[in-house]
Short mmCIF file of N, CA and C in Angstrom, two decimals:
data_model
loop_
_atom_site.label_atom_id
_atom_site.label_comp_id
_atom_site.label_asym_id
_atom_site.label_seq_id
_atom_site.Cartn_x
_atom_site.Cartn_y
_atom_site.Cartn_z
N GLU E 49 -5.03 17.43 -6.60
CA GLU E 49 -5.01 16.61 -5.40
C GLU E 49 -6.29 15.76 -5.38
N ILE E 50 -6.08 14.47 -5.17
CA ILE E 50 -7.20 13.55 -5.04
C ILE E 50 -7.69 13.63 -3.59
N PRO E 51 -8.98 13.78 -3.38
CA PRO E 51 -9.46 13.86 -1.99
C PRO E 51 -9.03 12.63 -1.19
N PRO E 52 -8.66 12.78 0.09
CA PRO E 52 -8.26 11.63 0.91
C PRO E 52 -9.37 10.58 0.92
N GLN E 53 -8.97 9.32 0.81
CA GLN E 53 -9.94 8.24 0.69
C GLN E 53 -9.79 7.25 1.84
N GLU E 54 -10.92 6.82 2.36
CA GLU E 54 -10.94 5.72 3.33
C GLU E 54 -11.29 4.47 2.55
N ILE E 55 -10.39 3.50 2.55
CA ILE E 55 -10.52 2.35 1.66
C ILE E 55 -10.47 1.06 2.46
N LEU E 56 -11.34 0.12 2.12
CA LEU E 56 -11.34 -1.21 2.71
C LEU E 56 -10.54 -2.13 1.80
N THR E 57 -9.45 -2.70 2.31
CA THR E 57 -8.58 -3.55 1.50
C THR E 57 -9.18 -4.94 1.33
N LYS E 58 -8.51 -5.74 0.52
CA LYS E 58 -8.97 -7.10 0.26
C LYS E 58 -9.00 -7.94 1.53
N ASP E 59 -8.07 -7.66 2.45
CA ASP E 59 -8.03 -8.41 3.71
C ASP E 59 -8.80 -7.69 4.83
N SER E 60 -9.76 -6.86 4.45
CA SER E 60 -10.71 -6.21 5.37
C SER E 60 -10.05 -5.28 6.37
N VAL E 61 -9.05 -4.53 5.94
CA VAL E 61 -8.41 -3.52 6.77
C VAL E 61 -8.78 -2.16 6.19
N THR E 62 -9.16 -1.25 7.05
CA THR E 62 -9.48 0.11 6.60
C THR E 62 -8.21 0.95 6.61
N VAL E 63 -7.88 1.57 5.48
CA VAL E 63 -6.71 2.45 5.40
C VAL E 63 -7.17 3.80 4.86
N PHE E 64 -6.41 4.82 5.21
CA PHE E 64 -6.66 6.17 4.72
C PHE E 64 -5.54 6.50 3.75
N VAL E 65 -5.90 6.86 2.53
CA VAL E 65 -4.91 7.06 1.49
C VAL E 65 -5.02 8.46 0.91
N ASN E 66 -3.86 9.12 0.80
CA ASN E 66 -3.77 10.40 0.12
C ASN E 66 -2.96 10.19 -1.16
N ALA E 67 -3.46 10.72 -2.24
CA ALA E 67 -2.76 10.60 -3.52
C ALA E 67 -2.87 11.92 -4.26
N ILE E 68 -2.03 12.05 -5.27
CA ILE E 68 -2.05 13.27 -6.08
C ILE E 68 -1.94 12.87 -7.54
N MET E 69 -2.62 13.64 -8.37
CA MET E 69 -2.62 13.38 -9.80
C MET E 69 -2.23 14.68 -10.52
N TYR E 70 -1.25 14.57 -11.42
CA TYR E 70 -0.85 15.71 -12.23
C TYR E 70 -1.39 15.49 -13.64
N TYR E 71 -2.08 16.49 -14.17
CA TYR E 71 -2.64 16.36 -15.51
C TYR E 71 -2.55 17.69 -16.22
N LYS E 72 -2.72 17.62 -17.53
CA LYS E 72 -2.77 18.85 -18.32
C LYS E 72 -3.85 18.68 -19.39
N VAL E 73 -4.36 19.81 -19.83
CA VAL E 73 -5.37 19.81 -20.88
C VAL E 73 -4.63 19.74 -22.21
N ARG E 74 -4.87 18.66 -22.94
CA ARG E 74 -4.24 18.44 -24.23
C ARG E 74 -5.05 19.11 -25.34
N ASP E 75 -6.37 19.03 -25.21
CA ASP E 75 -7.27 19.58 -26.22
C ASP E 75 -8.37 20.34 -25.49
N ALA E 76 -8.29 21.66 -25.52
CA ALA E 76 -9.24 22.50 -24.77
C ALA E 76 -10.66 22.34 -25.28
N THR E 77 -10.83 22.15 -26.56
CA THR E 77 -12.17 21.99 -27.13
C THR E 77 -12.84 20.73 -26.57
N CYS E 78 -12.11 19.63 -26.55
CA CYS E 78 -12.66 18.38 -26.00
C CYS E 78 -12.92 18.52 -24.51
N ALA E 79 -12.03 19.22 -23.80
CA ALA E 79 -12.19 19.38 -22.35
C ALA E 79 -13.45 20.15 -22.02
N VAL E 80 -13.87 21.04 -22.89
CA VAL E 80 -15.06 21.85 -22.65
C VAL E 80 -16.33 21.16 -23.18
N THR E 81 -16.21 20.50 -24.32
CA THR E 81 -17.41 19.94 -24.95
C THR E 81 -17.73 18.51 -24.52
N ASN E 82 -16.73 17.72 -24.16
CA ASN E 82 -16.96 16.31 -23.86
C ASN E 82 -17.29 16.02 -22.40
N VAL E 83 -17.03 17.00 -21.53
CA VAL E 83 -17.30 16.81 -20.10
C VAL E 83 -17.65 18.17 -19.50
N ASP E 84 -18.57 18.18 -18.53
CA ASP E 84 -19.00 19.45 -17.95
C ASP E 84 -17.87 20.16 -17.20
N ASP E 85 -17.22 19.45 -16.30
CA ASP E 85 -16.17 20.03 -15.47
C ASP E 85 -15.00 19.06 -15.47
N TYR E 86 -14.07 19.25 -16.38
CA TYR E 86 -12.99 18.28 -16.53
C TYR E 86 -12.14 18.16 -15.27
N SER E 87 -11.93 19.24 -14.55
CA SER E 87 -11.11 19.21 -13.34
C SER E 87 -11.80 18.41 -12.23
N GLY E 88 -13.04 18.72 -11.95
CA GLY E 88 -13.80 18.00 -10.93
C GLY E 88 -14.02 16.55 -11.33
N SER E 89 -14.31 16.32 -12.60
CA SER E 89 -14.53 14.95 -13.08
C SER E 89 -13.25 14.13 -12.96
N ALA E 90 -12.12 14.74 -13.28
CA ALA E 90 -10.85 14.03 -13.17
C ALA E 90 -10.56 13.66 -11.72
N ARG E 91 -10.83 14.57 -10.79
CA ARG E 91 -10.62 14.29 -9.37
C ARG E 91 -11.53 13.16 -8.89
N LEU E 92 -12.81 13.22 -9.26
CA LEU E 92 -13.74 12.17 -8.85
C LEU E 92 -13.38 10.81 -9.46
N LEU E 93 -12.99 10.83 -10.73
CA LEU E 93 -12.56 9.60 -11.38
C LEU E 93 -11.31 9.04 -10.71
N ALA E 94 -10.38 9.89 -10.36
CA ALA E 94 -9.15 9.46 -9.68
C ALA E 94 -9.48 8.84 -8.32
N ALA E 95 -10.40 9.46 -7.57
CA ALA E 95 -10.78 8.93 -6.26
C ALA E 95 -11.44 7.56 -6.40
N THR E 96 -12.33 7.43 -7.36
CA THR E 96 -13.01 6.15 -7.60
C THR E 96 -12.03 5.07 -8.04
N THR E 97 -11.15 5.44 -8.95
CA THR E 97 -10.15 4.48 -9.44
C THR E 97 -9.21 4.06 -8.32
N LEU E 98 -8.83 5.00 -7.47
CA LEU E 98 -7.97 4.69 -6.32
C LEU E 98 -8.66 3.67 -5.40
N ARG E 99 -9.93 3.91 -5.09
CA ARG E 99 -10.67 2.96 -4.24
C ARG E 99 -10.79 1.59 -4.90
N ASN E 100 -11.07 1.57 -6.20
CA ASN E 100 -11.23 0.30 -6.90
C ASN E 100 -9.93 -0.50 -6.95
N VAL E 101 -8.82 0.17 -7.23
CA VAL E 101 -7.54 -0.53 -7.34
C VAL E 101 -7.08 -1.02 -5.97
N LEU E 102 -7.13 -0.16 -4.96
CA LEU E 102 -6.64 -0.55 -3.64
C LEU E 102 -7.56 -1.56 -2.96
N GLY E 103 -8.83 -1.56 -3.31
CA GLY E 103 -9.76 -2.52 -2.74
C GLY E 103 -9.48 -3.95 -3.16
N THR E 104 -8.68 -4.14 -4.19
CA THR E 104 -8.34 -5.49 -4.66
C THR E 104 -7.01 -5.97 -4.10
N LYS E 105 -6.37 -5.16 -3.26
CA LYS E 105 -5.03 -5.50 -2.74
C LYS E 105 -5.06 -5.69 -1.23
N ASN E 106 -4.13 -6.49 -0.73
CA ASN E 106 -3.95 -6.68 0.70
C ASN E 106 -3.16 -5.50 1.26
N LEU E 107 -3.25 -5.30 2.58
CA LEU E 107 -2.54 -4.21 3.23
C LEU E 107 -1.04 -4.26 2.95
N GLY E 108 -0.46 -5.44 3.06
CA GLY E 108 0.98 -5.58 2.81
C GLY E 108 1.36 -5.16 1.41
N ASP E 109 0.53 -5.53 0.43
CA ASP E 109 0.80 -5.14 -0.96
C ASP E 109 0.72 -3.63 -1.13
N ILE E 110 -0.27 -3.01 -0.50
CA ILE E 110 -0.43 -1.56 -0.61
C ILE E 110 0.79 -0.84 -0.04
N LEU E 111 1.27 -1.32 1.11
CA LEU E 111 2.39 -0.66 1.75
C LEU E 111 3.71 -0.89 1.00
N SER E 112 3.85 -2.04 0.36
CA SER E 112 5.13 -2.36 -0.28
C SER E 112 5.18 -2.07 -1.77
N GLU E 113 4.04 -1.91 -2.42
CA GLU E 113 4.02 -1.76 -3.88
C GLU E 113 3.41 -0.43 -4.31
N ARG E 114 3.75 0.64 -3.63
CA ARG E 114 3.15 1.93 -3.94
C ARG E 114 3.47 2.40 -5.35
N GLU E 115 4.69 2.14 -5.82
CA GLU E 115 5.07 2.59 -7.16
C GLU E 115 4.28 1.86 -8.24
N SER E 116 4.12 0.54 -8.09
CA SER E 116 3.36 -0.20 -9.10
C SER E 116 1.88 0.17 -9.05
N ILE E 117 1.37 0.46 -7.86
CA ILE E 117 -0.02 0.90 -7.74
C ILE E 117 -0.19 2.24 -8.43
N ALA E 118 0.75 3.15 -8.22
CA ALA E 118 0.69 4.46 -8.87
C ALA E 118 0.75 4.29 -10.39
N HIS E 119 1.57 3.36 -10.86
CA HIS E 119 1.66 3.12 -12.31
C HIS E 119 0.33 2.59 -12.86
N ASP E 120 -0.29 1.64 -12.14
CA ASP E 120 -1.59 1.11 -12.56
C ASP E 120 -2.64 2.21 -12.60
N LEU E 121 -2.66 3.04 -11.55
CA LEU E 121 -3.60 4.16 -11.52
C LEU E 121 -3.38 5.10 -12.70
N HIS E 122 -2.12 5.40 -12.97
CA HIS E 122 -1.77 6.29 -14.08
C HIS E 122 -2.31 5.75 -15.40
N GLU E 123 -2.08 4.47 -15.65
CA GLU E 123 -2.54 3.86 -16.90
C GLU E 123 -4.07 3.91 -17.02
N LEU E 124 -4.77 3.57 -15.95
CA LEU E 124 -6.23 3.58 -15.98
C LEU E 124 -6.78 4.99 -16.19
N LEU E 125 -6.21 5.96 -15.48
CA LEU E 125 -6.69 7.35 -15.59
C LEU E 125 -6.33 7.95 -16.95
N LEU E 126 -5.18 7.61 -17.46
CA LEU E 126 -4.76 8.10 -18.78
C LEU E 126 -5.75 7.65 -19.85
N GLU E 127 -6.11 6.38 -19.79
CA GLU E 127 -7.06 5.83 -20.75
C GLU E 127 -8.45 6.46 -20.60
N ALA E 128 -8.89 6.65 -19.37
CA ALA E 128 -10.24 7.16 -19.12
C ALA E 128 -10.39 8.63 -19.45
N THR E 129 -9.34 9.43 -19.27
CA THR E 129 -9.46 10.88 -19.51
C THR E 129 -9.09 11.29 -20.92
N GLU E 130 -8.59 10.38 -21.72
CA GLU E 130 -8.21 10.73 -23.10
C GLU E 130 -9.36 11.34 -23.90
N PRO E 131 -10.57 10.77 -23.85
CA PRO E 131 -11.67 11.38 -24.62
C PRO E 131 -12.04 12.79 -24.14
N TRP E 132 -11.63 13.17 -22.95
CA TRP E 132 -11.94 14.48 -22.41
C TRP E 132 -10.93 15.54 -22.87
N GLY E 133 -9.88 15.11 -23.56
CA GLY E 133 -8.84 16.05 -23.96
C GLY E 133 -7.88 16.35 -22.82
N VAL E 134 -7.85 15.48 -21.83
CA VAL E 134 -6.99 15.65 -20.65
C VAL E 134 -5.95 14.54 -20.65
N THR E 135 -4.70 14.89 -20.39
CA THR E 135 -3.63 13.90 -20.30
C THR E 135 -3.14 13.84 -18.86
N VAL E 136 -3.25 12.67 -18.26
CA VAL E 136 -2.73 12.46 -16.90
C VAL E 136 -1.24 12.18 -17.04
N GLU E 137 -0.43 13.05 -16.44
CA GLU E 137 1.01 12.92 -16.59
C GLU E 137 1.63 12.07 -15.50
N ARG E 138 1.08 12.11 -14.30
CA ARG E 138 1.68 11.37 -13.19
C ARG E 138 0.66 11.20 -12.08
N VAL E 139 0.76 10.06 -11.40
CA VAL E 139 -0.06 9.79 -10.22
C VAL E 139 0.88 9.29 -9.13
N GLU E 140 0.73 9.82 -7.92
CA GLU E 140 1.55 9.39 -6.80
C GLU E 140 0.66 9.07 -5.60
N VAL E 141 0.96 7.97 -4.94
CA VAL E 141 0.32 7.64 -3.67
C VAL E 141 1.20 8.27 -2.60
N LYS E 142 0.71 9.36 -2.00
CA LYS E 142 1.53 10.13 -1.06
C LYS E 142 1.61 9.49 0.31
N ASP E 143 0.48 9.05 0.83
CA ASP E 143 0.45 8.59 2.22
C ASP E 143 -0.58 7.48 2.38
N VAL E 144 -0.18 6.43 3.09
CA VAL E 144 -1.10 5.35 3.45
C VAL E 144 -1.07 5.27 4.97
N ARG E 145 -2.19 5.58 5.60
CA ARG E 145 -2.26 5.56 7.06
C ARG E 145 -3.14 4.41 7.51
N VAL E 146 -2.62 3.68 8.50
CA VAL E 146 -3.35 2.56 9.09
C VAL E 146 -3.92 3.06 10.42
N PRO E 147 -5.13 2.65 10.80
CA PRO E 147 -5.70 3.08 12.07
C PRO E 147 -4.76 2.77 13.25
N GLU E 148 -4.79 3.64 14.25
CA GLU E 148 -3.91 3.52 15.42
C GLU E 148 -4.03 2.17 16.11
N GLN E 149 -5.24 1.69 16.27
CA GLN E 149 -5.47 0.41 16.95
C GLN E 149 -4.80 -0.73 16.18
N LEU E 150 -4.89 -0.69 14.86
CA LEU E 150 -4.27 -1.74 14.05
C LEU E 150 -2.74 -1.65 14.14
N MET E 151 -2.20 -0.44 14.18
CA MET E 151 -0.74 -0.29 14.32
C MET E 151 -0.27 -0.89 15.64
N ARG E 152 -1.03 -0.66 16.72
CA ARG E 152 -0.66 -1.24 18.01
C ARG E 152 -0.72 -2.77 17.94
N ALA E 153 -1.75 -3.30 17.30
CA ALA E 153 -1.89 -4.76 17.18
C ALA E 153 -0.73 -5.34 16.35
N MET E 154 -0.36 -4.64 15.28
CA MET E 154 0.76 -5.11 14.45
C MET E 154 2.07 -5.07 15.23
N ALA E 155 2.26 -4.04 16.02
CA ALA E 155 3.48 -3.93 16.83
C ALA E 155 3.52 -5.05 17.87
N ALA E 156 2.39 -5.35 18.49
CA ALA E 156 2.34 -6.42 19.48
C ALA E 156 2.62 -7.77 18.82
N GLU E 157 2.09 -7.98 17.63
CA GLU E 157 2.34 -9.22 16.90
C GLU E 157 3.82 -9.36 16.55
N ALA E 158 4.43 -8.27 16.10
CA ALA E 158 5.85 -8.29 15.76
C ALA E 158 6.70 -8.58 16.99
N GLU E 159 6.34 -7.99 18.13
CA GLU E 159 7.07 -8.24 19.38
C GLU E 159 6.92 -9.69 19.81
N ALA E 160 5.74 -10.25 19.67
CA ALA E 160 5.52 -11.65 20.03
C ALA E 160 6.35 -12.57 19.13
N ALA E 161 6.45 -12.24 17.85
CA ALA E 161 7.26 -13.04 16.93
C ALA E 161 8.73 -12.96 17.30
N ARG E 162 9.21 -11.76 17.68
CA ARG E 162 10.61 -11.62 18.10
C ARG E 162 10.88 -12.43 19.37
N ASN E 163 9.95 -12.38 20.33
CA ASN E 163 10.11 -13.15 21.56
C ASN E 163 10.12 -14.65 21.28
N ALA E 164 9.27 -15.10 20.38
CA ALA E 164 9.23 -16.52 20.03
C ALA E 164 10.55 -16.95 19.40
N ARG E 165 11.09 -16.12 18.50
CA ARG E 165 12.39 -16.45 17.88
C ARG E 165 13.50 -16.49 18.93
N ALA E 166 13.47 -15.56 19.88
CA ALA E 166 14.48 -15.53 20.93
C ALA E 166 14.40 -16.79 21.78
N LYS E 167 13.20 -17.25 22.09
CA LYS E 167 13.04 -18.48 22.88
C LYS E 167 13.55 -19.69 22.12
N VAL E 168 13.30 -19.74 20.83
CA VAL E 168 13.79 -20.86 20.01
C VAL E 168 15.31 -20.87 19.99
N ILE E 169 15.91 -19.70 19.82
CA ILE E 169 17.37 -19.60 19.80
C ILE E 169 17.95 -20.01 21.15
N ALA E 170 17.33 -19.56 22.24
CA ALA E 170 17.80 -19.93 23.58
C ALA E 170 17.67 -21.43 23.80
N ALA E 171 16.58 -22.02 23.36
CA ALA E 171 16.37 -23.47 23.53
C ALA E 171 17.41 -24.26 22.73
N GLU E 172 17.70 -23.79 21.51
CA GLU E 172 18.72 -24.46 20.70
C GLU E 172 20.09 -24.38 21.39
N GLY E 173 20.40 -23.24 21.98
CA GLY E 173 21.66 -23.08 22.70
C GLY E 173 21.74 -24.03 23.89
N GLU E 174 20.65 -24.13 24.64
CA GLU E 174 20.63 -25.04 25.79
C GLU E 174 20.77 -26.49 25.33
N HIS E 175 20.14 -26.81 24.22
CA HIS E 175 20.22 -28.18 23.69
C HIS E 175 21.66 -28.50 23.30
N LYS E 176 22.35 -27.60 22.63
CA LYS E 176 23.75 -27.80 22.25
C LYS E 176 24.64 -27.91 23.49
N ALA E 177 24.35 -27.10 24.48
CA ALA E 177 25.14 -27.15 25.72
C ALA E 177 24.96 -28.49 26.42
N SER E 178 23.75 -29.02 26.45
CA SER E 178 23.51 -30.31 27.10
C SER E 178 24.20 -31.43 26.34
N ARG E 179 24.22 -31.37 25.03
CA ARG E 179 24.95 -32.37 24.24
C ARG E 179 26.44 -32.32 24.55
N ALA E 180 26.96 -31.10 24.62
CA ALA E 180 28.39 -30.95 24.92
C ALA E 180 28.71 -31.51 26.30
N LEU E 181 27.85 -31.28 27.28
CA LEU E 181 28.06 -31.83 28.63
C LEU E 181 27.99 -33.35 28.61
N ARG E 182 27.06 -33.90 27.87
CA ARG E 182 26.93 -35.35 27.77
C ARG E 182 28.19 -35.96 27.15
N GLN E 183 28.67 -35.33 26.09
CA GLN E 183 29.88 -35.83 25.43
C GLN E 183 31.08 -35.72 26.39
N ALA E 184 31.15 -34.64 27.14
CA ALA E 184 32.24 -34.48 28.11
C ALA E 184 32.16 -35.56 29.19
N ALA E 185 30.95 -35.87 29.63
CA ALA E 185 30.77 -36.90 30.65
C ALA E 185 31.19 -38.25 30.12
N GLU E 186 30.88 -38.55 28.86
CA GLU E 186 31.26 -39.82 28.25
C GLU E 186 32.77 -39.94 28.12
N VAL E 187 33.42 -38.82 27.84
CA VAL E 187 34.88 -38.83 27.71
C VAL E 187 35.53 -39.10 29.07
N ILE E 188 34.98 -38.51 30.13
CA ILE E 188 35.53 -38.67 31.48
C ILE E 188 35.38 -40.10 31.94
N MET E 189 34.27 -40.75 31.63
CA MET E 189 34.03 -42.12 32.10
C MET E 189 34.78 -43.05 31.26
#
C-alpha cells in the first residue's frame, strides 16, 4: 500500500490520493545487496512517483484517466525497481478525493450551468412561439 498522498495538481487543486502497488521479489540477492530496505524503498518511490505524475495533470484528467495514470506509474516503477531485484506487477489508483469545499463549488457551478441551459431553451421556445403568433397574425390580416 502506497501511503495516502496530498497532491497539488497542475491546475492548483489539492487532492488526496490513495493507491496500491503489487510487487514481488524477482532476485533476492539484488533485493538485499542493492538496496537497504526494498519494501520501504519501493513504497517511498511509489509515493514520490505518484506525486510527480499527478502533479503534471489537471483535476479533470486525474478523475477521468485513472487507468492510464496507473499504467504510467507501473511503467516508471517497473523501470526504477528493476536494479533492486523487485518486479512491480500492478499499480492501481484506488481513490481520488477532492476537498469538501471544492466539491460544493463544483456542484454550484454545475447547477448554474444547468440553469443557464434551461433559460436558453425557454428563451428559444418563447422566440419560436412569438414567430408563430406573428405568422398567424399575418395570415388573419
